[in-house]
PDB file of C-alpha atoms in Angstrom:
ATOM      1  CA  MET A  20     131.455 -12.008  50.110  1.00 56.00           C
ATOM      2  CA  SER A  21     132.231 -14.998  47.892  1.00 66.00           C
ATOM      3  CA  ASP A  22     134.874 -16.189  50.397  1.00 68.00           C
ATOM      4  CA  ARG A  23     132.336 -16.008  53.233  1.00 66.00           C
ATOM      5  CA  PHE A  24     129.819 -17.961  51.171  1.00 62.00           C
ATOM      6  CA  ILE A  25     132.382 -20.692  50.458  1.00 73.00           C
ATOM      7  CA  ILE A  26     133.326 -20.917  54.141  1.00 72.00           C
ATOM      8  CA  GLU A  27     129.713 -21.164  55.277  1.00 69.00           C
ATOM      9  CA  PHE A  28     128.837 -23.678  52.558  1.00 70.00           C
ATOM     10  CA  ASP A  29     131.832 -25.755  53.623  1.00 74.00           C
ATOM     11  CA  LYS A  30     130.521 -25.718  57.216  1.00 76.00           C
ATOM     12  CA  ALA A  31     127.188 -27.047  56.009  1.00 78.00           C
ATOM     13  CA  LEU A  32     128.800 -29.828  53.978  1.00 77.00           C
ATOM     14  CA  ARG A  33     131.011 -30.835  56.894  1.00 80.00           C
ATOM     15  CA  THR A  34     128.043 -30.963  59.250  1.00 84.00           C
ATOM     16  CA  LEU A  35     125.896 -33.034  56.914  1.00 85.00           C
ATOM     17  CA  CYS A  36     128.440 -35.234  55.123  1.00 81.00           C
ATOM     18  CA  ALA A  37     131.645 -35.592  57.157  1.00 81.00           C
ATOM     19  CA  PRO A  38     132.202 -37.400  60.477  1.00 84.00           C
ATOM     20  CA  ALA A  39     132.183 -34.876  63.318  1.00 86.00           C
ATOM     21  CA  SER A  40     135.277 -34.528  65.502  1.00 85.00           C
ATOM     22  CA  THR A  41     135.625 -34.197  69.261  1.00 90.00           C
ATOM     23  CA  VAL A  42     138.402 -32.911  71.492  1.00 88.00           C
ATOM     24  CA  ARG A  43     136.882 -34.234  74.683  1.00 91.00           C
ATOM     25  CA  GLU A  44     136.635 -37.947  75.329  1.00 93.00           C
ATOM     26  CA  VAL A  45     133.239 -39.369  74.461  1.00 95.00           C
ATOM     27  CA  PRO A  46     131.267 -39.537  77.735  1.00 95.00           C
ATOM     28  CA  GLY A  47     130.633 -43.112  78.845  1.00 95.00           C
ATOM     29  CA  SER A  48     133.241 -44.575  76.490  1.00 92.00           C
ATOM     30  CA  SER A  49     134.843 -46.460  79.391  1.00 93.00           C
ATOM     31  CA  GLU A  50     131.514 -48.071  80.294  1.00 93.00           C
ATOM     32  CA  PRO A  51     130.911 -51.626  79.049  1.00 92.00           C
ATOM     33  CA  GLU A  52     128.237 -52.148  76.405  1.00 93.00           C
ATOM     34  CA  ALA A  53     125.279 -53.405  78.395  1.00 89.00           C
ATOM     35  CA  PRO A  54     123.049 -56.196  77.107  1.00 92.00           C
ATOM     36  CA  MET A  55     119.658 -54.856  76.009  1.00 95.00           C
ATOM     37  CA  SER A  56     116.616 -56.382  74.392  1.00 95.00           C
ATOM     38  CA  ALA A  57     115.964 -55.599  70.741  1.00 94.00           C
ATOM     39  CA  ALA A  58     113.155 -53.236  71.736  1.00 95.00           C
ATOM     40  CA  GLU A  59     115.320 -51.393  74.287  1.00 96.00           C
ATOM     41  CA  LYS A  60     118.168 -51.064  71.807  1.00 95.00           C
ATOM     42  CA  ALA A  61     115.843 -49.740  69.101  1.00 96.00           C
ATOM     43  CA  HIS A  62     114.330 -47.212  71.512  1.00 96.00           C
ATOM     44  CA  ALA A  63     117.761 -46.023  72.692  1.00 96.00           C
ATOM     45  CA  ALA A  64     118.897 -45.657  69.074  1.00 97.00           C
ATOM     46  CA  ALA A  65     115.786 -43.675  68.144  1.00 97.00           C
ATOM     47  CA  LEU A  66     116.330 -41.303  71.063  1.00 97.00           C
ATOM     48  CA  MET A  67     119.963 -40.810  70.084  1.00 97.00           C
ATOM     49  CA  ARG A  68     118.865 -40.151  66.488  1.00 97.00           C
ATOM     50  CA  VAL A  69     116.592 -37.393  67.805  1.00 96.00           C
ATOM     51  CA  ASN A  70     119.529 -35.966  69.761  1.00 95.00           C
ATOM     52  CA  HIS A  71     121.725 -36.137  66.667  1.00 95.00           C
ATOM     53  CA  VAL A  72     119.116 -34.157  64.722  1.00 95.00           C
ATOM     54  CA  GLY A  73     119.083 -31.620  67.537  1.00 92.00           C
ATOM     55  CA  GLU A  74     122.821 -31.152  67.114  1.00 90.00           C
ATOM     56  CA  ILE A  75     122.466 -30.806  63.330  1.00 92.00           C
ATOM     57  CA  CYS A  76     119.927 -28.050  63.983  1.00 90.00           C
ATOM     58  CA  ALA A  77     122.175 -26.438  66.592  1.00 86.00           C
ATOM     59  CA  GLN A  78     125.011 -26.163  64.076  1.00 86.00           C
ATOM     60  CA  ALA A  79     122.700 -24.495  61.571  1.00 88.00           C
ATOM     61  CA  LEU A  80     121.109 -22.180  64.145  1.00 86.00           C
ATOM     62  CA  TYR A  81     124.445 -20.955  65.452  1.00 83.00           C
ATOM     63  CA  GLN A  82     125.744 -20.543  61.917  1.00 83.00           C
ATOM     64  CA  GLY A  83     122.748 -18.421  60.926  1.00 85.00           C
ATOM     65  CA  GLN A  84     122.894 -16.336  64.088  1.00 83.00           C
ATOM     66  CA  SER A  85     126.643 -15.790  63.796  1.00 78.00           C
ATOM     67  CA  LEU A  86     126.231 -14.638  60.181  1.00 79.00           C
ATOM     68  CA  THR A  87     123.847 -11.856  61.208  1.00 79.00           C
ATOM     69  CA  SER A  88     125.284 -10.970  64.624  1.00 75.00           C
ATOM     70  CA  ARG A  89     126.250  -7.316  65.085  1.00 74.00           C
ATOM     71  CA  GLN A  90     128.556  -7.640  68.113  1.00 77.00           C
ATOM     72  CA  ALA A  91     131.923  -9.377  68.090  1.00 76.00           C
ATOM     73  CA  ASP A  92     131.539 -10.865  71.592  1.00 76.00           C
ATOM     74  CA  VAL A  93     128.158 -12.332  70.691  1.00 76.00           C
ATOM     75  CA  SER A  94     129.517 -13.808  67.463  1.00 75.00           C
ATOM     76  CA  GLN A  95     132.458 -15.323  69.361  1.00 77.00           C
ATOM     77  CA  ALA A  96     130.123 -16.833  71.982  1.00 75.00           C
ATOM     78  CA  LEU A  97     128.005 -18.374  69.230  1.00 75.00           C
ATOM     79  CA  GLU A  98     131.066 -19.831  67.545  1.00 76.00           C
ATOM     80  CA  GLN A  99     132.313 -21.309  70.848  1.00 76.00           C
ATOM     81  CA  ALA A 100     128.916 -22.871  71.497  1.00 76.00           C
ATOM     82  CA  ALA A 101     128.903 -24.259  67.958  1.00 76.00           C
ATOM     83  CA  ARG A 102     132.268 -25.938  68.581  1.00 79.00           C
ATOM     84  CA  GLU A 103     130.877 -27.664  71.668  1.00 80.00           C
ATOM     85  CA  GLU A 104     127.759 -28.670  69.740  1.00 83.00           C
ATOM     86  CA  THR A 105     130.068 -30.228  67.129  1.00 88.00           C
ATOM     87  CA  GLU A 106     131.363 -32.494  69.880  1.00 92.00           C
ATOM     88  CA  HIS A 107     127.795 -33.427  70.748  1.00 93.00           C
ATOM     89  CA  LEU A 108     127.303 -34.236  67.089  1.00 92.00           C
ATOM     90  CA  ALA A 109     130.326 -36.553  67.179  1.00 94.00           C
ATOM     91  CA  TRP A 110     129.171 -38.266  70.368  1.00 96.00           C
ATOM     92  CA  THR A 111     125.646 -38.971  69.148  1.00 97.00           C
ATOM     93  CA  GLU A 112     126.967 -40.030  65.736  1.00 95.00           C
ATOM     94  CA  ARG A 113     129.306 -42.554  67.350  1.00 96.00           C
ATOM     95  CA  ARG A 114     126.622 -43.854  69.691  1.00 97.00           C
ATOM     96  CA  LEU A 115     124.229 -44.402  66.791  1.00 97.00           C
ATOM     97  CA  ALA A 116     126.894 -46.520  65.076  1.00 96.00           C
ATOM     98  CA  GLU A 117     127.461 -48.519  68.260  1.00 96.00           C
ATOM     99  CA  LEU A 118     123.735 -49.202  68.478  1.00 96.00           C
ATOM    100  CA  GLY A 119     123.692 -50.334  64.857  1.00 95.00           C
ATOM    101  CA  SER A 120     121.443 -47.518  63.747  1.00 96.00           C
ATOM    102  CA  ARG A 121     121.545 -44.482  61.430  1.00 95.00           C
ATOM    103  CA  SER A 122     121.042 -40.757  61.510  1.00 94.00           C
ATOM    104  CA  SER A 123     117.862 -39.098  60.245  1.00 95.00           C
ATOM    105  CA  LEU A 124     117.220 -39.259  56.515  1.00 94.00           C
ATOM    106  CA  LEU A 125     115.867 -35.707  56.722  1.00 95.00           C
ATOM    107  CA  ASN A 126     119.034 -34.075  58.079  1.00 94.00           C
ATOM    108  CA  PRO A 127     119.407 -31.700  55.068  1.00 93.00           C
ATOM    109  CA  VAL A 128     115.829 -30.506  55.610  1.00 93.00           C
ATOM    110  CA  TRP A 129     116.394 -29.949  59.337  1.00 93.00           C
ATOM    111  CA  TYR A 130     119.626 -28.086  58.587  1.00 92.00           C
ATOM    112  CA  VAL A 131     118.161 -25.687  56.023  1.00 92.00           C
ATOM    113  CA  GLY A 132     115.168 -24.917  58.211  1.00 90.00           C
ATOM    114  CA  ALA A 133     117.290 -24.250  61.292  1.00 89.00           C
ATOM    115  CA  LEU A 134     119.725 -22.106  59.296  1.00 90.00           C
ATOM    116  CA  ALA A 135     116.855 -19.928  58.072  1.00 90.00           C
ATOM    117  CA  ILE A 136     115.531 -19.546  61.627  1.00 88.00           C
ATOM    118  CA  GLY A 137     119.008 -18.606  62.854  1.00 87.00           C
ATOM    119  CA  VAL A 138     119.406 -15.929  60.175  1.00 88.00           C
ATOM    120  CA  VAL A 139     115.998 -14.428  61.003  1.00 89.00           C
ATOM    121  CA  ALA A 140     116.745 -14.489  64.746  1.00 86.00           C
ATOM    122  CA  GLY A 141     120.054 -12.727  64.149  1.00 84.00           C
ATOM    123  CA  LYS A 142     118.420 -10.089  61.952  1.00 88.00           C
ATOM    124  CA  LEU A 143     116.104  -9.141  64.814  1.00 88.00           C
ATOM    125  CA  GLY A 144     119.105  -7.946  66.828  1.00 89.00           C
ATOM    126  CA  ASP A 145     121.626  -9.554  69.153  1.00 87.00           C
ATOM    127  CA  ASP A 146     119.457  -9.264  72.270  1.00 89.00           C
ATOM    128  CA  TRP A 147     116.577 -11.106  70.594  1.00 90.00           C
ATOM    129  CA  SER A 148     118.963 -13.575  68.980  1.00 86.00           C
ATOM    130  CA  LEU A 149     120.462 -14.353  72.378  1.00 89.00           C
ATOM    131  CA  GLY A 150     116.970 -14.655  73.820  1.00 92.00           C
ATOM    132  CA  PHE A 151     116.152 -17.202  71.148  1.00 88.00           C
ATOM    133  CA  LEU A 152     119.364 -19.056  71.977  1.00 88.00           C
ATOM    134  CA  ALA A 153     118.645 -19.082  75.717  1.00 91.00           C
ATOM    135  CA  GLU A 154     115.087 -20.348  75.206  1.00 93.00           C
ATOM    136  CA  THR A 155     116.282 -23.003  72.742  1.00 91.00           C
ATOM    137  CA  GLU A 156     118.792 -24.289  75.284  1.00 91.00           C
ATOM    138  CA  ARG A 157     116.162 -24.356  78.037  1.00 93.00           C
ATOM    139  CA  GLN A 158     113.885 -26.431  75.844  1.00 93.00           C
ATOM    140  CA  VAL A 159     116.765 -28.731  74.908  1.00 93.00           C
ATOM    141  CA  GLU A 160     117.561 -29.180  78.603  1.00 94.00           C
ATOM    142  CA  ALA A 161     113.965 -30.279  79.261  1.00 94.00           C
ATOM    143  CA  HIS A 162     114.097 -32.547  76.230  1.00 94.00           C
ATOM    144  CA  LEU A 163     117.311 -34.187  77.471  1.00 96.00           C
ATOM    145  CA  ASP A 164     115.767 -34.625  80.920  1.00 96.00           C
ATOM    146  CA  SER A 165     112.972 -36.618  79.313  1.00 96.00           C
ATOM    147  CA  HIS A 166     115.502 -38.776  77.482  1.00 96.00           C
ATOM    148  CA  LEU A 167     117.336 -39.528  80.712  1.00 96.00           C
ATOM    149  CA  SER A 168     114.056 -40.798  82.113  1.00 96.00           C
ATOM    150  CA  GLU A 169     113.321 -42.871  78.991  1.00 96.00           C
ATOM    151  CA  LEU A 170     116.699 -44.439  78.205  1.00 96.00           C
ATOM    152  CA  PRO A 171     117.152 -47.971  79.569  1.00 94.00           C
ATOM    153  CA  ASP A 172     118.796 -47.860  82.999  1.00 93.00           C
ATOM    154  CA  GLU A 173     121.496 -50.263  81.846  1.00 94.00           C
ATOM    155  CA  ASP A 174     122.475 -48.126  78.836  1.00 96.00           C
ATOM    156  CA  ALA A 175     125.223 -46.262  80.689  1.00 96.00           C
ATOM    157  CA  ARG A 176     126.951 -45.146  77.486  1.00 97.00           C
ATOM    158  CA  SER A 177     123.952 -43.298  76.084  1.00 97.00           C
ATOM    159  CA  ARG A 178     123.013 -41.885  79.472  1.00 97.00           C
ATOM    160  CA  ALA A 179     126.519 -40.459  80.015  1.00 97.00           C
ATOM    161  CA  ILE A 180     126.422 -38.693  76.638  1.00 97.00           C
ATOM    162  CA  VAL A 181     122.997 -37.188  77.276  1.00 97.00           C
ATOM    163  CA  ALA A 182     123.966 -36.072  80.793  1.00 97.00           C
ATOM    164  CA  GLN A 183     127.073 -34.225  79.552  1.00 96.00           C
ATOM    165  CA  MET A 184     125.145 -32.648  76.691  1.00 95.00           C
ATOM    166  CA  ARG A 185     122.620 -31.399  79.241  1.00 96.00           C
ATOM    167  CA  ARG A 186     125.365 -29.748  81.322  1.00 95.00           C
ATOM    168  CA  ASP A 187     126.771 -28.031  78.230  1.00 92.00           C
ATOM    169  CA  GLU A 188     123.357 -26.745  77.137  1.00 91.00           C
ATOM    170  CA  ILE A 189     122.751 -25.227  80.582  1.00 94.00           C
ATOM    171  CA  ALA A 190     126.083 -23.412  80.272  1.00 92.00           C
ATOM    172  CA  HIS A 191     125.165 -22.114  76.806  1.00 89.00           C
ATOM    173  CA  ALA A 192     121.877 -20.713  78.123  1.00 91.00           C
ATOM    174  CA  ALA A 193     123.694 -19.021  81.003  1.00 92.00           C
ATOM    175  CA  THR A 194     126.171 -17.442  78.574  1.00 88.00           C
ATOM    176  CA  ALA A 195     123.330 -16.074  76.452  1.00 88.00           C
ATOM    177  CA  VAL A 196     121.681 -14.522  79.504  1.00 91.00           C
ATOM    178  CA  ARG A 197     125.001 -13.008  80.625  1.00 89.00           C
ATOM    179  CA  LEU A 198     125.457 -11.393  77.201  1.00 86.00           C
ATOM    180  CA  GLY A 199     122.045  -9.693  77.343  1.00 89.00           C
ATOM    181  CA  ALA A 200     119.396 -12.164  76.158  1.00 91.00           C
ATOM    182  CA  ARG A 201     115.827 -10.851  76.121  1.00 92.00           C
ATOM    183  CA  GLU A 202     112.920 -12.976  77.258  1.00 93.00           C
ATOM    184  CA  LEU A 203     110.863 -14.103  74.285  1.00 92.00           C
ATOM    185  CA  PRO A 204     107.104 -13.522  74.102  1.00 93.00           C
ATOM    186  CA  ALA A 205     104.981 -16.461  75.257  1.00 94.00           C
ATOM    187  CA  ALA A 206     103.645 -16.962  71.721  1.00 93.00           C
ATOM    188  CA  ALA A 207     107.173 -17.380  70.363  1.00 90.00           C
ATOM    189  CA  VAL A 208     108.016 -19.895  73.091  1.00 92.00           C
ATOM    190  CA  LYS A 209     104.897 -21.913  72.272  1.00 93.00           C
ATOM    191  CA  ALA A 210     105.728 -21.871  68.552  1.00 91.00           C
ATOM    192  CA  MET A 211     109.239 -23.131  69.302  1.00 89.00           C
ATOM    193  CA  GLN A 212     107.845 -25.932  71.462  1.00 92.00           C
ATOM    194  CA  LEU A 213     105.448 -26.971  68.704  1.00 92.00           C
ATOM    195  CA  ALA A 214     108.226 -27.006  66.096  1.00 89.00           C
ATOM    196  CA  ALA A 215     110.460 -29.025  68.427  1.00 90.00           C
ATOM    197  CA  ARG A 216     107.731 -31.612  69.035  1.00 91.00           C
ATOM    198  CA  THR A 217     107.183 -32.002  65.300  1.00 92.00           C
ATOM    199  CA  MET A 218     110.898 -32.486  64.701  1.00 92.00           C
ATOM    200  CA  THR A 219     111.447 -34.968  67.526  1.00 92.00           C
ATOM    201  CA  ARG A 220     108.437 -37.107  66.648  1.00 93.00           C
ATOM    202  CA  THR A 221     109.488 -37.289  63.002  1.00 95.00           C
ATOM    203  CA  ALA A 222     113.193 -37.893  63.689  1.00 95.00           C
ATOM    204  CA  TYR A 223     112.378 -40.729  66.067  1.00 95.00           C
ATOM    205  CA  TYR A 224     111.285 -42.797  63.048  1.00 94.00           C
ATOM    206  CA  VAL A 225     112.790 -41.170  59.940  1.00 93.00           C
TER     207      VAL A 225
END
């Protein structure tokens, strides 16, 4: 038990304090840095900060769900998704640096909250946990769609990152459905949407 605690605590520290790593090449890295106005650059950076927070939360959610998962195949799927989300974390982290901006000052708060939600979702059973995962990924897909419409057209680097993240999130949702995800009640979906709006609006500035 103490070994598991140390491992999970180490995951949290790595997510919050250490640079994330990526196996895949950063999408858009071959694109030239396009000239943007100060306002466009600030808006692009704020959107990427929101995406970075989303990846911080994804790490915590998957960690919490994996901790309480009852089936080995579900736990393995969650861990694989978490590895891909770590790459997203690295991509958004690097793009924020390129845009001369920073990550959210509230990342520890987002992480703890998402971890608690993940643990609760896992405790409800793997089918409900997978349903929560599938719905989360659907909402993230819609959120990334909105960012693709908002990012400056000339910001090819940011747009490439968001587009690849979107493809990965769709695949994660499909995996959850394949493994037996249950559809969440409408009230739960609405609550998730409200929480997501609160997080994105805050992370845009802080």
